[in-house]
XYZ file of C-alpha atoms in Angstrom:
718
model
C 27.253 44.354 -16.014
C 30.457 45.300 -14.184
C 33.168 42.701 -13.740
C 36.903 42.190 -13.663
C 38.962 41.199 -16.693
C 36.477 39.280 -18.894
C 39.323 37.446 -20.605
C 40.726 36.109 -17.326
C 38.662 33.148 -16.084
C 38.629 33.000 -12.273
C 40.285 30.025 -10.593
C 36.926 28.823 -9.324
C 35.196 28.974 -12.729
C 35.735 25.329 -13.676
C 34.435 24.166 -10.308
C 31.251 26.211 -10.551
C 30.862 25.196 -14.194
C 30.921 21.560 -13.078
C 28.184 22.292 -10.549
C 26.119 24.006 -13.251
C 26.367 20.929 -15.479
C 25.282 18.632 -12.654
C 22.324 20.892 -11.908
C 21.242 21.795 -15.429
C 22.701 19.285 -17.852
C 23.545 20.449 -21.421
C 21.921 23.874 -21.057
C 24.769 24.786 -18.685
C 26.935 25.262 -21.797
C 25.160 28.615 -22.164
C 26.491 29.953 -18.838
C 29.672 32.000 -18.432
C 31.331 32.724 -15.091
C 33.590 35.744 -14.652
C 35.238 37.655 -11.835
C 33.427 40.533 -10.153
C 35.414 43.159 -8.304
C 34.362 44.608 -4.993
C 34.616 44.229 -1.249
C 32.712 41.496 0.538
C 31.029 38.615 -1.205
C 28.665 39.330 -4.044
C 27.397 38.387 -7.479
C 25.733 39.912 -10.504
C 23.954 38.043 -13.284
C 22.355 38.902 -16.611
C 20.771 36.683 -19.259
C 20.192 37.627 -22.896
C 19.295 35.560 -25.937
C 19.515 32.305 -23.993
C 22.971 32.982 -22.515
C 23.595 33.667 -18.815
C 26.622 35.509 -17.431
C 27.371 35.326 -13.710
C 30.031 37.651 -12.300
C 31.071 36.934 -8.721
C 33.729 37.629 -6.141
C 34.260 33.927 -5.409
C 33.005 30.457 -6.256
C 30.381 30.249 -3.532
C 28.955 33.647 -4.492
C 28.817 32.540 -8.126
C 26.905 29.428 -7.069
C 24.499 31.518 -5.009
C 24.027 33.784 -8.021
C 23.122 30.768 -10.141
C 20.653 29.535 -7.519
C 19.083 32.985 -7.231
C 18.766 33.197 -11.016
C 17.050 29.801 -11.105
C 14.712 30.816 -8.306
C 13.937 34.303 -9.544
C 13.721 33.762 -13.306
C 13.019 30.048 -13.772
C 10.853 29.302 -10.742
C 13.124 26.454 -9.625
C 15.405 25.767 -6.695
C 17.859 23.008 -5.863
C 17.223 21.323 -2.531
C 18.333 18.117 -0.861
C 15.615 16.140 -2.665
C 15.529 17.839 -6.057
C 15.781 15.454 -8.989
C 18.761 16.523 -11.102
C 19.455 17.650 -13.694
C 16.585 20.092 -13.859
C 14.386 19.919 -16.923
C 15.315 23.291 -18.415
C 16.020 23.318 -22.158
C 16.760 27.039 -22.369
C 17.662 29.915 -20.071
C 15.160 32.728 -19.536
C 16.321 36.274 -20.173
C 16.943 38.475 -17.154
C 17.984 42.087 -16.656
C 21.040 42.592 -14.448
C 20.491 41.498 -10.867
C 22.892 41.867 -7.963
C 23.242 40.271 -4.584
C 25.574 40.664 -1.638
C 26.033 38.546 1.463
C 24.615 39.914 4.710
C 27.340 38.186 6.732
C 30.874 37.118 6.111
C 30.309 33.368 6.347
C 27.777 30.592 6.146
C 28.628 27.816 8.610
C 27.519 24.197 8.198
C 27.373 20.970 10.198
C 27.773 19.750 13.717
C 30.103 16.931 14.768
C 26.983 14.823 15.359
C 25.815 15.278 11.752
C 28.663 13.045 10.642
C 27.235 10.181 12.742
C 23.522 10.743 12.218
C 23.487 11.527 8.482
C 26.668 10.817 6.552
C 28.823 8.196 8.292
C 28.471 5.893 5.286
C 28.435 8.385 2.420
C 30.568 7.867 -0.664
C 31.905 10.491 -3.070
C 28.666 10.747 -5.053
C 26.797 11.640 -1.866
C 29.422 14.180 -0.875
C 29.591 15.774 -4.307
C 25.842 16.362 -4.230
C 26.064 17.784 -0.694
C 28.928 20.156 -1.511
C 26.938 21.437 -4.487
C 24.016 22.112 -2.128
C 26.375 23.929 0.221
C 27.724 26.171 -2.519
C 24.268 26.973 -3.885
C 23.114 27.965 -0.392
C 26.040 30.190 0.514
C 27.988 27.875 2.820
C 31.566 29.104 3.078
C 32.744 27.503 6.322
C 31.864 23.795 6.616
C 33.061 21.551 9.406
C 35.176 18.838 7.735
C 35.975 15.760 9.820
C 35.882 12.953 7.241
C 39.150 11.035 7.453
C 40.276 12.476 10.804
C 40.692 8.924 12.073
C 43.730 8.603 9.786
C 45.268 11.666 11.447
C 44.757 10.236 14.936
C 46.112 6.846 13.884
C 49.286 8.402 12.508
C 49.778 10.750 15.469
C 49.319 8.063 18.103
C 51.659 5.759 16.197
C 54.404 8.279 16.986
C 53.795 7.565 20.691
C 54.653 3.894 20.142
C 51.067 2.628 20.302
C 50.563 -0.340 17.969
C 48.005 -0.483 15.171
C 45.606 -2.798 16.992
C 45.574 -0.627 20.117
C 44.904 2.555 18.142
C 42.121 1.047 16.054
C 40.561 -0.336 19.213
C 40.707 3.122 20.807
C 39.055 4.714 17.773
C 36.104 2.299 17.953
C 33.279 1.826 15.472
C 32.997 3.924 12.293
C 29.451 5.088 13.064
C 30.580 6.629 16.343
C 33.777 8.378 15.228
C 32.483 11.970 15.637
C 31.775 11.281 19.301
C 35.287 9.888 19.606
C 36.683 13.044 18.038
C 34.770 15.156 20.594
C 36.244 13.079 23.413
C 32.898 11.592 24.496
C 33.836 7.924 24.155
C 36.544 5.582 22.985
C 36.860 1.919 22.110
C 33.101 1.531 21.580
C 31.383 -0.620 18.937
C 34.622 -1.299 17.066
C 37.287 -1.969 16.198
C 37.862 0.307 13.228
C 39.218 -1.517 10.203
C 42.473 -0.569 8.470
C 40.653 -0.403 5.119
C 38.154 2.119 6.518
C 40.963 4.382 7.706
C 42.771 4.454 4.389
C 39.668 4.794 2.217
C 38.303 7.626 4.349
C 41.605 9.425 4.305
C 41.235 9.483 0.520
C 37.561 10.499 0.709
C 38.301 13.269 3.233
C 41.007 14.712 0.991
C 38.643 14.676 -1.979
C 35.915 16.433 0.019
C 38.334 19.128 1.144
C 39.719 19.633 -2.357
C 36.229 20.291 -3.720
C 35.210 22.578 -0.865
C 38.370 24.636 -1.280
C 37.912 24.760 -5.051
C 34.664 26.670 -4.414
C 36.560 29.046 -2.145
C 35.224 27.578 1.100
C 37.234 27.657 4.331
C 36.822 24.210 5.910
C 37.170 23.766 9.673
C 39.223 20.723 10.702
C 39.079 18.914 14.068
C 41.618 19.547 16.815
C 42.857 17.846 19.985
C 40.517 18.011 23.016
C 42.798 16.436 25.630
C 41.172 13.021 25.205
C 43.771 10.199 25.145
C 43.870 6.382 25.076
C 43.965 4.674 28.501
C 47.486 3.427 27.718
C 48.721 7.027 27.553
C 46.629 8.146 30.512
C 48.229 5.493 32.713
C 51.659 7.113 32.379
C 50.557 10.762 32.280
C 48.758 13.360 34.361
C 45.237 12.427 33.358
C 41.769 12.313 34.914
C 38.840 10.013 34.380
C 35.561 11.516 33.227
C 32.145 10.265 32.218
C 29.819 11.030 29.309
C 26.440 9.275 29.264
C 27.956 6.270 31.027
C 31.087 6.087 28.861
C 34.439 6.397 30.616
C 37.210 8.404 28.977
C 40.520 9.933 30.036
C 41.634 13.523 29.580
C 45.117 14.974 30.014
C 45.834 17.691 32.522
C 46.592 20.886 30.560
C 49.731 21.323 32.712
C 51.138 18.037 31.397
C 53.663 18.860 28.608
C 52.166 15.993 26.610
C 48.947 18.000 26.176
C 50.569 20.688 24.060
C 52.824 18.160 22.316
C 49.911 15.943 21.244
C 47.838 18.915 20.189
C 50.664 20.133 17.973
C 51.464 16.686 16.591
C 47.866 15.978 15.629
C 47.631 19.374 13.930
C 50.916 18.866 12.051
C 49.782 15.444 10.847
C 46.476 16.893 9.752
C 48.199 19.624 7.762
C 50.397 16.968 6.139
C 47.394 14.849 5.140
C 44.777 17.512 4.403
C 46.360 20.961 4.322
C 44.826 23.744 6.385
C 42.723 26.873 6.252
C 43.768 27.767 9.812
C 40.392 26.994 11.406
C 40.249 24.195 14.003
C 37.253 22.836 15.912
C 37.802 21.638 19.467
C 35.219 21.207 22.213
C 37.017 20.021 25.356
C 33.897 20.420 27.531
C 31.188 19.552 25.018
C 28.858 17.755 27.500
C 31.297 17.090 30.320
C 31.925 19.396 33.256
C 35.660 20.185 33.633
C 37.447 17.635 35.803
C 38.752 20.428 38.056
C 36.250 22.774 39.715
C 38.818 25.562 40.058
C 37.358 28.543 38.132
C 40.779 29.047 36.535
C 40.938 25.499 35.157
C 38.937 26.064 31.918
C 41.284 28.943 31.118
C 44.273 26.616 31.571
C 42.700 24.161 29.134
C 42.100 27.021 26.697
C 45.722 28.163 26.937
C 47.105 24.664 26.380
C 44.737 23.982 23.470
C 45.607 27.203 21.706
C 49.337 26.793 22.394
C 49.335 23.362 20.772
C 47.480 24.642 17.735
C 49.785 27.631 17.306
C 52.908 25.498 17.706
C 51.850 23.684 14.536
C 50.089 26.582 12.800
C 50.922 30.131 13.942
C 47.772 31.389 12.185
C 45.437 28.954 13.972
C 41.961 30.099 15.018
C 40.030 27.930 17.463
C 36.363 27.315 16.583
C 34.304 26.241 19.599
C 30.650 25.320 20.035
C 28.965 27.246 22.864
C 26.734 24.252 23.572
C 28.229 23.496 27.051
C 27.160 26.926 28.280
C 23.558 25.951 27.517
C 23.606 22.224 28.259
C 25.309 22.568 31.666
C 24.454 26.128 32.578
C 24.428 25.315 36.298
C 28.228 24.933 36.075
C 28.916 27.479 33.355
C 27.984 30.574 35.303
C 28.464 33.973 33.746
C 31.705 34.437 35.663
C 33.127 31.088 34.549
C 32.246 31.685 30.916
C 33.732 35.169 30.973
C 36.944 33.903 32.594
C 37.218 31.180 29.984
C 36.645 33.522 27.048
C 39.001 36.145 28.458
C 41.817 33.579 28.463
C 41.779 33.567 24.642
C 42.696 36.521 22.391
C 39.691 37.741 20.427
C 41.365 37.078 17.079
C 42.122 33.457 18.016
C 38.609 32.166 18.643
C 35.318 31.869 16.769
C 32.295 30.874 18.882
C 29.341 28.989 17.399
C 26.091 29.839 19.222
C 24.722 26.415 18.392
C 21.024 26.626 19.384
C 20.416 30.306 18.820
C 16.919 29.872 17.403
C 15.753 28.651 20.834
C 18.426 29.449 23.439
C 20.468 32.423 22.145
C 23.549 32.547 24.362
C 24.859 35.639 22.579
C 22.319 37.689 24.501
C 23.349 36.200 27.846
C 27.078 36.683 27.313
C 27.011 40.072 25.563
C 28.020 38.702 22.168
C 30.687 36.468 23.722
C 32.855 39.216 25.173
C 33.945 40.597 21.835
C 34.818 37.288 20.175
C 33.696 36.743 16.586
C 30.676 34.451 16.698
C 28.167 32.578 14.575
C 24.380 32.567 14.925
C 23.407 28.926 14.349
C 20.148 27.006 14.058
C 20.136 23.499 15.502
C 16.482 22.309 15.588
C 17.235 18.660 14.946
C 18.608 16.370 17.648
C 19.710 12.864 16.742
C 18.245 12.963 13.248
C 14.695 12.630 14.475
C 12.186 12.787 11.641
C 9.417 14.690 13.410
C 8.253 17.572 11.180
C 8.317 20.565 13.494
C 10.003 23.983 13.583
C 9.273 27.566 14.596
C 9.339 29.186 11.160
C 7.841 32.491 12.220
C 10.402 33.083 14.932
C 13.528 32.663 12.799
C 13.666 35.859 10.680
C 13.151 38.174 13.645
C 15.717 36.245 15.704
C 18.345 36.620 12.986
C 17.544 40.290 12.376
C 17.879 40.996 16.095
C 21.284 39.309 16.200
C 22.507 41.224 13.156
C 21.497 44.492 14.826
C 23.590 43.743 17.944
C 26.661 45.908 18.766
C 28.887 42.931 17.928
C 26.819 41.136 15.262
C 27.547 37.577 14.180
C 30.268 37.057 11.614
C 28.116 34.389 10.032
C 24.897 32.397 10.091
C 25.019 28.655 10.410
C 23.109 25.401 10.153
C 24.215 23.215 13.061
C 21.625 20.437 12.892
C 22.573 17.040 14.276
C 21.245 15.512 11.052
C 20.242 16.819 7.648
C 17.428 15.694 5.347
C 14.625 16.661 7.719
C 12.411 19.761 7.867
C 14.052 21.238 4.748
C 11.816 24.323 4.857
C 13.402 25.395 8.147
C 16.985 25.011 6.988
C 16.264 26.629 3.615
C 14.781 29.594 5.492
C 17.885 29.998 7.651
C 20.317 29.536 4.749
C 18.433 32.053 2.600
C 19.106 34.738 5.212
C 22.856 34.485 4.710
C 22.082 36.587 1.620
C 18.506 37.849 1.917
C 16.410 39.442 4.609
C 12.950 37.876 5.010
C 10.538 40.642 6.060
C 7.405 38.703 5.027
C 7.433 34.995 5.874
C 4.152 34.277 4.082
C 5.501 35.708 0.822
C 8.764 33.828 1.317
C 6.842 30.589 1.825
C 4.817 31.090 -1.360
C 8.047 31.517 -3.334
C 9.641 28.534 -1.572
C 6.725 26.291 -2.530
C 6.729 27.372 -6.184
C 10.482 26.902 -6.510
C 10.601 23.635 -4.559
C 8.136 21.902 -6.865
C 8.555 23.918 -10.039
C 4.806 24.511 -9.904
C 2.736 27.535 -8.968
C -0.577 26.096 -7.819
C -3.095 27.219 -5.255
C -3.323 23.674 -3.857
C 0.366 23.547 -2.970
C 0.395 27.027 -1.466
C -2.730 26.266 0.560
C -1.204 23.041 1.815
C 1.964 24.748 2.985
C 0.150 27.549 4.739
C -1.753 24.815 6.545
C 1.585 23.369 7.641
C 2.778 26.826 8.667
C -0.280 27.148 10.912
C 0.142 23.705 12.504
C 3.416 21.785 12.822
C 5.530 24.814 11.929
C 3.989 27.063 14.580
C 4.997 25.471 17.932
C 4.629 28.798 19.767
C 7.817 28.648 21.776
C 7.653 24.944 22.545
C 11.085 23.423 23.096
C 11.976 20.906 20.376
C 14.157 18.403 22.172
C 14.349 14.589 22.501
C 14.167 14.607 26.311
C 10.551 15.759 26.204
C 7.554 13.835 24.907
C 7.694 13.687 21.107
C 5.035 11.085 20.476
C 4.173 7.500 21.316
C 5.400 6.069 18.000
C 9.079 6.204 18.950
C 8.658 6.267 22.743
C 9.940 3.408 24.880
C 6.964 1.591 26.449
C 6.442 1.750 30.197
C 3.659 1.104 32.661
C 4.833 3.835 35.001
C 4.214 6.576 32.444
C 0.551 5.784 31.822
C -0.693 8.260 34.410
C 1.084 11.060 32.543
C -0.308 10.033 29.162
C -3.060 12.601 28.749
C -0.839 15.516 29.739
C 1.841 14.365 27.287
C -0.608 13.902 24.433
C -2.246 17.263 25.107
C 1.118 19.038 25.111
C 2.070 17.549 21.754
C -1.102 18.764 20.046
C -0.923 22.565 19.928
C -2.846 22.869 16.645
C -6.090 21.779 15.049
C -5.664 18.301 13.461
C -8.270 19.059 10.791
C -6.049 21.834 9.394
C -3.108 19.430 9.138
C -5.334 16.801 7.524
C -6.484 19.283 4.902
C -2.886 20.235 4.099
C -1.963 16.558 3.776
C -4.854 15.863 1.409
C -3.898 18.792 -0.838
C -0.380 17.350 -1.205
C -1.776 13.884 -1.914
C -4.073 15.259 -4.624
C -1.154 16.961 -6.378
C 0.868 13.734 -6.217
C -2.032 11.721 -7.621
C -2.276 14.047 -10.620
C 1.499 14.193 -11.177
C 3.129 10.942 -10.073
C 6.564 12.016 -11.301
C 6.507 15.018 -8.972
C 6.343 12.652 -6.008
C 9.757 11.250 -6.974
C 11.335 14.523 -5.872
C 10.698 16.914 -2.986
C 6.948 16.307 -2.946
C 7.592 12.690 -1.978
C 9.719 13.759 0.961
C 7.051 16.205 2.078
C 4.277 13.615 1.750
C 6.226 11.310 4.034
C 6.896 14.052 6.600
C 3.288 15.238 6.722
C 2.074 11.645 6.938
C 4.382 11.142 9.920
C 3.095 14.335 11.538
C -0.535 13.299 11.246
C -0.054 9.661 12.191
C 2.068 10.540 15.216
C -0.897 12.323 16.736
C -3.247 9.477 15.740
C -0.976 7.040 17.573
C -0.974 9.306 20.624
C -4.770 9.438 20.643
C -5.233 5.704 20.131
C -2.729 4.964 22.876
C -4.611 7.261 25.219
C -7.857 5.465 24.362
C -6.252 2.080 25.032
C -4.798 3.172 28.372
C -7.821 5.004 29.743
C -10.338 2.356 28.737
C -8.124 -0.416 30.076
C -7.703 1.403 33.392
C -11.419 2.153 33.701
C -12.275 -1.543 33.140
C -9.302 -2.890 35.102
C -8.549 -5.134 32.140
C -6.867 -4.529 28.762
C -9.123 -3.020 26.132
C -8.290 -5.469 23.362
C -10.095 -3.670 20.499
C -8.442 -0.379 21.425
C -5.010 -2.008 21.702
C -5.420 -3.733 18.322
C -6.410 -0.434 16.745
C -3.369 1.241 18.317
C -0.926 -1.395 17.013
C -2.442 -1.254 13.531
C -1.255 2.372 13.244
C 2.359 1.173 13.238
C 1.742 -1.329 10.448
C -0.110 1.124 8.243
C 2.422 3.944 8.656
C 5.279 1.529 8.004
C 3.728 0.630 4.670
C 3.562 4.247 3.547
C 7.149 4.927 4.632
C 8.393 1.900 2.705
C 7.350 3.614 -0.527
C 10.041 6.288 -0.061
C 13.557 4.716 0.023
C 15.223 7.201 2.374
C 12.501 6.456 4.929
C 13.511 2.807 5.153
C 15.973 1.303 7.586
C 17.187 -0.922 4.742
C 18.499 2.141 2.910
C 20.579 3.194 5.936
C 21.881 -0.320 6.476
C 22.825 -0.881 2.830
C 24.858 2.347 2.833
C 26.752 1.067 5.856
C 27.440 -2.303 4.257
C 28.829 -0.660 1.121
C 32.030 -0.023 3.112
C 32.532 -3.634 4.234
C 35.844 -5.076 3.048
C 35.490 -8.468 4.764
C 33.127 -10.370 7.106
C 34.584 -8.713 10.218
C 33.946 -5.283 8.682
C 30.423 -6.323 7.855
C 29.683 -7.326 11.427
C 30.936 -4.017 12.843
C 29.114 -1.924 10.241
C 25.823 -3.764 10.727
C 26.095 -3.366 14.477
C 26.891 0.368 14.233
C 24.041 1.080 11.806
C 21.489 -0.757 13.951
C 22.768 0.309 17.357
C 22.973 4.091 17.037
C 19.392 4.403 15.731
C 17.945 2.265 18.540
C 19.701 1.722 21.887
C 22.644 3.991 20.912
C 24.949 2.509 23.564
C 24.542 -0.839 25.286
C 21.199 -2.505 25.901
C 21.870 -2.270 29.640
C 21.995 1.537 29.617
C 18.849 3.633 29.113
C 20.712 6.956 28.929
C 20.607 7.394 25.145
C 18.013 4.790 24.210
C 15.934 6.017 21.227
C 17.787 9.356 21.170
C 18.131 9.085 17.393
C 14.671 7.585 16.919
C 13.510 7.645 13.307
C 10.150 7.125 11.655
C 11.538 4.604 9.185
C 9.978 1.551 7.622
C 11.478 -1.467 9.353
C 11.487 0.392 12.643
C 7.911 1.670 12.878
C 6.145 -1.517 11.815
C 8.794 -3.827 13.245
C 10.978 -2.714 16.146
C 8.667 -0.039 17.607
C 5.477 -2.032 17.099
C 7.027 -5.119 18.664
C 7.924 -3.139 21.765
C 4.375 -1.887 22.194
C 3.024 -5.381 21.638
C 5.194 -6.569 24.531
C 3.706 -3.738 26.583
C 0.197 -4.862 25.640
C 0.878 -8.494 26.596
C 1.830 -7.475 30.115
C -0.837 -4.825 30.598
C -3.292 -7.219 32.284
C -0.731 -8.034 34.979
C 0.314 -4.388 35.372
C -3.319 -3.378 35.949
C -3.982 -6.230 38.385
C -0.779 -5.936 40.416
C 0.610 -2.404 40.197
C 4.201 -2.126 41.310
C 7.779 -2.639 40.264
C 7.601 -6.250 39.120
C 5.525 -5.821 35.915
C 7.661 -2.822 34.901
C 10.908 -4.705 35.547
C 9.691 -7.652 33.475
C 8.676 -5.348 30.621
C 12.037 -3.592 30.599
C 13.850 -6.926 30.451
C 11.686 -8.013 27.507
C 12.412 -4.723 25.769
C 16.130 -5.255 26.332
C 15.866 -8.719 24.766
C 13.951 -7.276 21.801
C 16.693 -4.692 21.300
C 19.351 -7.409 21.372
C 17.397 -9.331 18.761
C 17.230 -6.270 16.520
C 20.987 -5.769 16.800
C 21.486 -9.401 15.719
C 18.789 -9.734 13.086
C 17.991 -6.247 11.833
C 14.641 -5.000 10.530
C 11.800 -6.993 9.065
C 11.502 -7.015 5.261
C 9.499 -4.309 3.536
C 5.739 -4.843 3.238
C 4.708 -6.811 0.155
C 2.645 -5.460 -2.764
C 3.455 -1.820 -2.157
C 1.855 0.856 -4.249
C 3.603 4.089 -5.095
C 3.822 6.846 -2.509
C 0.710 8.670 -3.709
C -1.313 5.450 -3.499
C -0.008 4.543 -0.048
C -0.531 8.089 1.222
C -4.134 8.064 0.026
C -4.680 4.672 1.656
C -3.398 6.033 4.969
C -5.379 9.263 4.679
C -8.609 7.424 3.929
C -8.126 5.074 6.862
C -7.302 7.723 9.472
C -7.920 11.324 8.488
C -11.699 10.886 8.492
C -11.697 9.564 12.074
C -12.954 11.962 14.750
C -10.366 13.698 16.890
C -10.627 14.220 20.636
C -12.077 17.650 19.908
C -15.006 16.006 18.111
C -15.930 13.588 20.901
């Protein structure tokens, strides 16, 4: 096996060795990491007589080599839910194997991910995540933890006092949206202890990422300023989802000054790798309609960055060009991109698996760019993805005249649909010409088992929830009654919505679910790891369609009789209770788990109040209870929500159904919406109901749910 100087341990060796110990335990002592020469990123491994040698060009490539060895020779992989350390007591022999990256970089995260998944993570959570990143080839993660300390220090230089700045920053759960310039002063204030502790955590995260050889991307100034600064500057008001913010005119000298000062402070606190993320128009149309205005913003943004760091490269999400395409015409986008030198910008095509902008804009006019998969909006737990479309989409992009410099995972939240994100990440290094073969290997490695039952189950999932046939996966469309906000005005649309959501045969999904349950019943320990996550997801998938069908029954029979169908309504509400019980058997599917993570950062009673409010608010109403704009955007199928908050809302709907049927019009709907607002306020004050009593383990609860519902006839059988 070729390598560099075998006596000279690479700088990253200790870091990767630490990862190996966390993944494998004592058997990691039999692994040696050495430098491999060569252009690009690559690895080579060989195992003989129980000892494994991994030669690599860098720490991430060495980690990928270890993961590929475990997958190829040991039949194991390390995912988000894998129980570690793995149970290996020896290392299988392997002839030399080589791998090289297909693209320069693997990108990871979205600003939103830091609100919807990890706002309350501690170092143990981050260490596990960074290990996952390294094992999956991530070289360019977005890194915004602790940025609030940078903003606090920079604004202090403008003579704003501590209380004003912390009020401007707002609540800790909403900080990423503050950093993007979407809101300020909401759901706070931010505590001084949070700022200091997260400055320390952010530095620790960056140190570990860099130790692997990653190139973190840090946040940059977007023009968004506190109202106190806007009042004495050239600034304009703008609106995002009902939130008012202020943005500096790029011609104001303060724009470039603040941009540079924030960047200098960031370098002082966290160092730099010369990559900076800024999205001045993320979901807000520019305040000036002049076609030249976006270019002026671009020039001022880049000038501020370069004043602090002459080697700065601006990383920008292309999301506005998709989200507000009526404004971002081809001419406007081209003018904006042309205002920036090609070597000073990296464009992230954020939703390329569904809306590939690189095709529309001819690979972004020569700019380096990233093909990214988004899929998940708001952290929604619906199991759905277009698995078959992904490999061909990536291969097509890589064959373009100006191919992507990297592949990325830009989900708004992690820990959902792991098969989709594993498939995308795998293609940073490997082409996937045969999805069915890839899936068979994924299943074996995910569970450490090679059984026909598991493979059959997953091919059933591939033919149902993971084959949406071009359907847009987006919160604004109907995603199921379970997390939908009740209304009387939507009842006429019910059948069309339910029909659209069911593009597969429920019996095939039921069979896949039962196969997974049977495996869990025979191996209860297996359900503690990835199988448990998958049982929960498939249970959600099946029960979501049951709820849709039972709701449709309740509505149509009530309408036909001109009076509420009480048996049908009772049956519909029972779905929420039964699903809640199953979800409670898996900790990460409980609202209590989310809330307890938030409270772990409370330094005093005032902190506790803010953290509780943030944790409860963003998952339910998102903003204020008076605004419907983002209500349920981050809806989750979690115990405490399904059987409590969501069920209670539908019970309120049922109580008023008699009146709505007898006197159609605005009054019953207005009364219902006011009751729903009051229920939301109560949830923000009181939180979720306690977990169901006398729970069995996940296999038991899954079987209980399957027996109660999977044998019921579907609409196709009636």
